[in-house]
Coordinates of C-alpha atoms and ligand atoms in Angstrom, one line a residue:
M456 CA 20.2 -22.2 17.6
T457 CA 16.4 -22.3 17.1
H458 CA 14.5 -19.1 16.6
R459 CA 10.9 -18.4 17.6
P460 CA 8.6 -19.6 14.9
I461 CA 6.8 -17.2 12.6
R462 CA 3.1 -18.0 13.1
K463 CA 1.4 -14.7 12.3
A464 CA 1.3 -12.4 9.3
V465 CA 0.2 -8.8 9.0
F466 CA -1.4 -7.4 5.8
P467 CA -1.7 -3.6 5.8
V468 CA -4.7 -2.8 3.5
A469 CA -5.7 0.7 4.7
G470 CA -4.1 2.8 1.9
L471 CA -6.2 5.0 -0.3
G472 CA -5.2 3.5 -3.6
T473 CA -5.3 6.9 -5.3
R474 CA -3.3 5.6 -8.3
F475 CA -6.3 3.4 -9.2
L476 CA -9.1 5.9 -9.0
P477 CA -11.9 5.7 -10.0
A478 CA -11.7 1.8 -9.7
T479 CA -10.9 2.3 -6.0
K480 CA -13.6 4.8 -5.2
A481 CA -15.9 2.3 -3.5
M482 CA -13.7 -0.8 -3.7
P483 CA -10.4 -1.5 -2.0
K484 CA -7.5 -1.8 -4.4
E485 CA -6.6 -5.2 -2.8
M486 CA -9.8 -6.6 -4.2
L487 CA -8.8 -5.8 -7.8
T488 CA -8.3 -9.1 -9.5
I489 CA -5.2 -10.6 -11.0
V490 CA -6.8 -13.0 -13.5
D491 CA -9.4 -14.7 -11.3
R492 CA -8.3 -14.0 -7.8
P493 CA -8.2 -10.7 -5.8
I494 CA -4.7 -9.4 -5.1
I495 CA -5.2 -9.9 -1.4
Q496 CA -6.1 -13.6 -1.9
R497 CA -2.8 -14.2 -3.8
V498 CA -0.8 -12.6 -0.9
V499 CA -2.6 -14.6 1.7
D500 CA -1.9 -17.8 -0.4
E501 CA 1.8 -16.9 -0.3
A502 CA 1.7 -16.6 3.5
R503 CA -0.2 -19.9 3.9
E504 CA 2.3 -21.7 1.7
A505 CA 5.0 -20.4 4.0
G506 CA 3.2 -22.0 7.1
I507 CA 1.5 -18.9 8.5
E508 CA -1.4 -19.8 10.8
H509 CA -2.9 -16.4 11.6
F510 CA -3.8 -13.6 9.2
I511 CA -4.1 -10.1 10.6
F512 CA -5.6 -7.4 8.3
V513 CA -5.2 -3.7 9.1
T514 CA -8.1 -2.1 7.2
G515 CA -9.6 1.3 6.6
R516 CA -12.6 2.8 4.9
N517 CA -14.5 0.7 2.3
K518 CA -12.5 -2.4 3.3
G519 CA -15.4 -4.5 4.7
V520 CA -15.5 -6.5 1.5
I521 CA -12.1 -7.9 2.3
E522 CA -13.5 -9.3 5.6
D523 CA -16.4 -10.8 3.6
H524 CA -14.1 -12.4 1.1
F525 CA -12.3 -14.4 3.8
D526 CA -15.6 -15.6 5.3
R527 CA -18.1 -18.3 4.2
Q528 CA -20.8 -17.3 1.8
A529 CA -23.5 -19.8 2.9
E530 CA -26.1 -18.7 0.3
L531 CA -23.6 -19.0 -2.6
E532 CA -22.4 -22.4 -1.3
N533 CA -26.0 -23.6 -1.2
I534 CA -26.7 -22.4 -4.8
L535 CA -23.5 -24.1 -6.0
K536 CA -24.4 -27.3 -4.2
A537 CA -27.9 -27.3 -5.8
K538 CA -26.3 -26.9 -9.2
G539 CA -23.8 -29.7 -8.6
K540 CA -20.8 -27.3 -8.9
H541 CA -18.6 -29.4 -6.6
E542 CA -15.3 -28.3 -8.1
E543 CA -16.1 -24.7 -7.4
I544 CA -17.2 -25.5 -3.8
E545 CA -13.9 -27.4 -3.2
M546 CA -11.9 -24.5 -4.6
L547 CA -13.6 -22.0 -2.3
E548 CA -13.1 -24.3 0.6
E549 CA -9.4 -24.7 -0.1
L550 CA -8.8 -20.9 -0.3
L551 CA -10.6 -20.1 3.0
P552 CA -8.5 -19.7 6.2
G553 CA -10.0 -21.7 9.0
P554 CA -12.4 -20.4 11.7
G555 CA -10.5 -18.0 14.0
Q556 CA -7.5 -17.8 11.8
T557 CA -8.2 -14.2 10.6
S558 CA -8.3 -10.9 12.6
F559 CA -9.2 -7.4 11.4
T560 CA -8.4 -4.1 13.0
R561 CA -8.9 -0.5 11.8
Q562 CA -6.2 2.1 11.1
Q563 CA -8.9 4.8 11.1
E564 CA -6.6 7.3 9.3
P565 CA -4.0 6.5 6.6
K566 CA -1.0 7.9 8.4
G567 CA 1.5 5.7 6.7
L568 CA 2.7 2.2 6.6
G569 CA 4.6 2.5 10.0
H570 CA 1.3 3.6 11.6
A571 CA -0.6 0.7 9.9
V572 CA 1.8 -1.8 11.3
W573 CA 1.7 -0.3 14.8
C574 CA -2.1 -0.8 14.7
A575 CA -1.5 -4.6 14.6
R576 CA 0.4 -4.5 17.9
E577 CA -2.3 -6.1 20.2
L578 CA -3.1 -8.8 17.7
V579 CA 0.6 -9.8 17.1
G580 CA 1.6 -9.7 20.7
D581 CA 5.1 -10.5 21.9
E582 CA 6.3 -12.7 19.0
P583 CA 8.1 -12.2 15.7
F584 CA 5.8 -11.9 12.7
A585 CA 5.7 -11.6 8.9
L586 CA 4.6 -8.4 7.2
L587 CA 3.4 -8.6 3.6
L588 CA 2.4 -5.6 1.5
P589 CA -0.3 -6.6 -0.9
D590 CA 1.0 -4.0 -3.4
M591 CA 3.8 -6.4 -4.3
L592 CA 2.9 -9.7 -5.9
T593 CA 5.4 -12.5 -6.2
Q594 CA 5.5 -15.5 -8.6
S595 CA 8.1 -18.3 -8.3
N596 CA 8.5 -21.8 -9.5
G597 CA 10.0 -23.1 -6.2
D598 CA 9.4 -21.9 -2.7
S599 CA 7.3 -18.8 -2.3
C600 CA 9.0 -15.5 -1.5
L601 CA 8.0 -15.6 2.2
K602 CA 9.0 -19.2 2.5
Q603 CA 12.5 -18.3 1.1
M604 CA 12.7 -15.6 3.8
I605 CA 11.5 -17.9 6.6
N606 CA 14.2 -20.4 5.6
G607 CA 16.8 -17.6 6.0
Y608 CA 15.2 -16.5 9.3
N609 CA 15.5 -20.1 10.6
E610 CA 19.2 -19.8 10.1
K611 CA 19.9 -16.2 11.0
G612 CA 17.1 -15.1 13.4
G613 CA 16.5 -11.4 14.0
N614 CA 14.8 -9.3 11.4
I615 CA 14.7 -10.2 7.7
I616 CA 13.9 -7.9 4.8
G617 CA 13.1 -9.2 1.3
V618 CA 15.0 -7.3 -1.3
E619 CA 15.4 -7.3 -5.1
E620 CA 17.7 -5.6 -7.5
V621 CA 16.4 -2.7 -9.7
T622 CA 18.1 -0.2 -12.0
S623 CA 19.6 3.0 -10.6
E624 CA 16.7 4.9 -12.2
E625 CA 14.1 3.1 -10.1
T626 CA 15.6 3.4 -6.6
D627 CA 14.0 6.7 -5.8
Q628 CA 10.6 5.1 -5.6
Y629 CA 11.4 2.6 -2.9
G630 CA 13.1 1.9 0.4
V631 CA 16.8 1.0 -0.3
V632 CA 19.2 -0.9 1.9
S633 CA 23.0 -0.8 2.2
I634 CA 24.7 -4.2 3.0
G635 CA 27.8 -5.7 4.3
D636 CA 29.5 -9.0 3.2
G637 CA 27.3 -12.0 2.9
E638 CA 26.7 -15.2 0.9
N639 CA 23.9 -17.1 -0.8
K640 CA 22.0 -13.9 -1.5
C641 CA 21.8 -13.1 2.2
W642 CA 23.7 -10.1 3.6
P643 CA 23.7 -8.1 6.9
I644 CA 22.0 -4.8 6.5
T645 CA 24.1 -1.8 7.5
G646 CA 21.7 1.0 6.7
M647 CA 18.4 1.9 4.9
V648 CA 16.7 4.9 3.5
E649 CA 13.2 5.6 2.2
K650 CA 12.9 6.9 -1.4
P651 CA 16.4 8.3 -1.7
K652 CA 16.8 11.2 -4.2
A653 CA 18.0 10.2 -7.6
G654 CA 21.8 9.4 -7.6
T655 CA 22.1 9.1 -3.8
A656 CA 20.9 5.4 -3.2
P657 CA 23.4 3.4 -1.2
S658 CA 22.7 0.3 -3.5
N659 CA 20.3 -1.0 -6.1
L660 CA 18.6 -3.4 -3.6
I661 CA 15.1 -2.2 -2.8
I662 CA 12.8 -3.3 0.0
M663 CA 10.2 -5.2 -1.9
G664 CA 7.3 -5.5 0.6
R665 CA 8.1 -8.7 2.6
Y666 CA 9.5 -8.5 6.1
I667 CA 10.1 -10.7 9.2
L668 CA 10.1 -8.4 12.2
Q669 CA 10.7 -8.8 15.9
P670 CA 8.0 -7.4 18.2
E671 CA 10.3 -4.7 19.6
I672 CA 9.4 -2.7 16.4
F673 CA 6.1 -1.8 18.0
S674 CA 7.6 0.1 20.9
I675 CA 9.7 2.1 18.4
L676 CA 6.7 2.8 16.1
K677 CA 4.8 4.1 19.1
D678 CA 6.8 7.3 19.1
Q679 CA 7.9 7.3 15.5
R680 CA 7.6 10.8 13.9
E681 CA 6.4 11.5 10.4
G682 CA 9.1 11.1 7.7
A683 CA 9.0 11.2 3.9
G684 CA 5.7 12.2 2.5
N685 CA 4.6 13.4 6.0
E686 CA 3.8 9.7 6.8
I687 CA 5.0 7.5 9.6
Q688 CA 7.5 5.4 7.8
L689 CA 8.3 1.8 8.7
T690 CA 11.7 2.2 7.2
D691 CA 12.6 5.0 9.7
A692 CA 11.5 2.7 12.6
M693 CA 13.5 -0.2 11.3
H694 CA 16.5 2.0 11.0
R695 CA 16.2 2.7 14.7
L696 CA 15.7 -0.9 15.6
M697 CA 18.8 -1.8 13.6
K698 CA 20.9 -0.1 16.3
V699 CA 20.0 -2.8 18.7
Q700 CA 19.0 -5.8 16.6
D701 CA 20.3 -7.7 13.6
F702 CA 18.8 -7.2 10.2
H703 CA 19.5 -9.3 7.1
A704 CA 18.5 -8.8 3.5
I705 CA 17.5 -11.8 1.5
E706 CA 17.3 -11.5 -2.3
Y707 CA 14.2 -13.2 -3.4
E708 CA 14.5 -15.6 -6.3
G709 CA 11.5 -15.3 -8.6
L710 CA 9.4 -12.6 -10.3
S711 CA 7.7 -9.7 -8.5
F712 CA 5.1 -7.2 -9.7
D713 CA 4.5 -3.8 -8.1
C714 CA 0.7 -3.8 -8.2
G715 CA 0.6 -0.4 -6.6
S716 CA 1.2 1.0 -10.1
R717 CA -1.0 0.5 -13.0
V718 CA 1.7 -0.9 -15.3
G719 CA 2.9 -3.4 -12.6
F720 CA -0.8 -4.4 -12.1
L721 CA -1.3 -5.0 -15.8
T722 CA 2.0 -6.9 -16.2
A723 CA 1.0 -9.1 -13.2
N724 CA -2.2 -9.9 -15.0
V725 CA -0.4 -11.0 -18.1
A726 CA 2.2 -13.0 -16.2
F727 CA -0.4 -14.9 -14.0
A728 CA -2.6 -15.5 -17.1
L729 CA 0.4 -17.0 -18.9
A730 CA 1.0 -19.3 -15.9
H731 CA -2.6 -20.4 -15.6
P732 CA -3.0 -24.0 -16.8
E733 CA -6.5 -23.5 -18.3
L734 CA -5.9 -20.0 -19.8
R735 CA -2.3 -20.1 -20.9
N736 CA -2.7 -21.3 -24.5
D737 CA -5.7 -19.3 -25.5
F738 CA -4.4 -16.2 -23.9
A739 CA -1.0 -16.5 -25.5
I740 CA -2.7 -16.6 -28.9
E741 CA -4.7 -13.4 -28.2
L742 CA -1.6 -11.7 -26.7
R743 CA 0.5 -12.6 -29.8
K744 CA -2.2 -11.1 -32.1
L745 CA -2.2 -7.9 -30.1
L746 CA 1.6 -7.7 -30.1
E747 CA 1.8 -8.4 -33.8
G748 CA -0.6 -5.6 -34.3
L749 CA 1.6 -3.3 -32.3
T750 CA 4.7 -4.2 -34.2
H751 CA 2.8 -3.7 -37.5
Q752 CA 1.6 -0.2 -36.3
S753 CA 5.1 0.9 -35.3
K754 CA 6.5 -0.2 -38.6
T755 CA 3.9 1.7 -40.6
S756 CA 4.0 4.9 -38.5
Ligands
UTP662 P1 1.0 2.8 -0.7 O1 1.4 4.2 -0.3 O2 1.6 2.2 -1.9 O3 -0.6 2.6 -0.8 O4 1.2 1.9 0.6 P2 -1.7 3.6 -1.1 O5 -1.7 4.8 -0.2 O6 -3.0 2.7 -1.0 O7 -1.6 3.9 -2.7 P3 -1.7 5.2 -3.5 O8 -0.3 5.8 -3.5 O9 -2.7 6.1 -2.8 O10 -2.1 4.7 -4.9 C1 1.8 0.5 0.6 C2 0.9 -0.4 1.4 O11 0.7 0.1 2.7 C3 -0.7 0.2 3.0 C4 -1.4 0.2 1.6 O12 -2.7 -0.3 1.7 C5 -0.5 -0.6 0.8 O13 -0.8 -2.0 0.9 N1 -0.9 1.4 3.8 C6 -0.3 2.6 3.4 C7 -1.7 1.4 4.9 O14 -2.3 0.3 5.2 N2 -1.9 2.5 5.6 C8 -1.3 3.7 5.3 O15 -1.5 4.7 6.0 C9 -0.5 3.7 4.1

């Protein structure tokens, strides 16, 4: 059976980013850089690699710079041209989605992820779509995370949630799924809960910020009440949709970094620097020096 193709992706970027203040006072957290690219560029790259054709951003206050980032900067291009910086021009060209391939809408008030997704309803229309939370960055040697999920979707159809295994101590910070019998790291989902209290999680598989959803989620979100944290939770709406549609969990193969937290963001910077062909060697030398200093300090203290 063939399933309707996934052509559009939604990126909710209207959160406040309070954990990164003061960096995020005037700048969106999605524009913080991981080595030399803003976080949001890396997530859009993941979606493009998976074959996404249209990129929908749900934005909020101070987020205009994201729109500028995905537009041409004619003045800059002219200066680079005059200076003969052809490689830089080509790189910028390669990263830019084509004309008409991006859409922006406003959430107006940060009422929660479920509400942010609902704000994309007119732009998505009546077709299944991908949802990528820029908070989570993925890094894999093979297919990107979303590509792995689209491969699974092409087989199973319905709704797909990307999951990863964490320790029991970490489950209370995320949405957690319970699963039935499956194979090849793909399982039917039997339940889900947002930020379960310590010791009550139904499994160690957390919802890691990548989803493929059917458009029926929008009619559910329309009347979804506030849940955990007094926010409209996507997990609660998916839980209701689960009663009438199939959901599968796919365990992503590769690394992921929770860039919504400062430690995750710093770790992502180190991992992407160590994977950068031009920076890898020099950076590894500096990193080793720092770590040796740390070991020396802990031995002498
Ligand atoms: P978070 O709750 O992690 O983001 O939401 P936040 O609110 O920006 O972060 P802190 O806790 O204040 O530091 C996860 C994702 O959902 C988006 C965020 O932008 C982030 O990508 N989001 C969240 C919205 O777009 N709107 C919302 O109302 C809430």
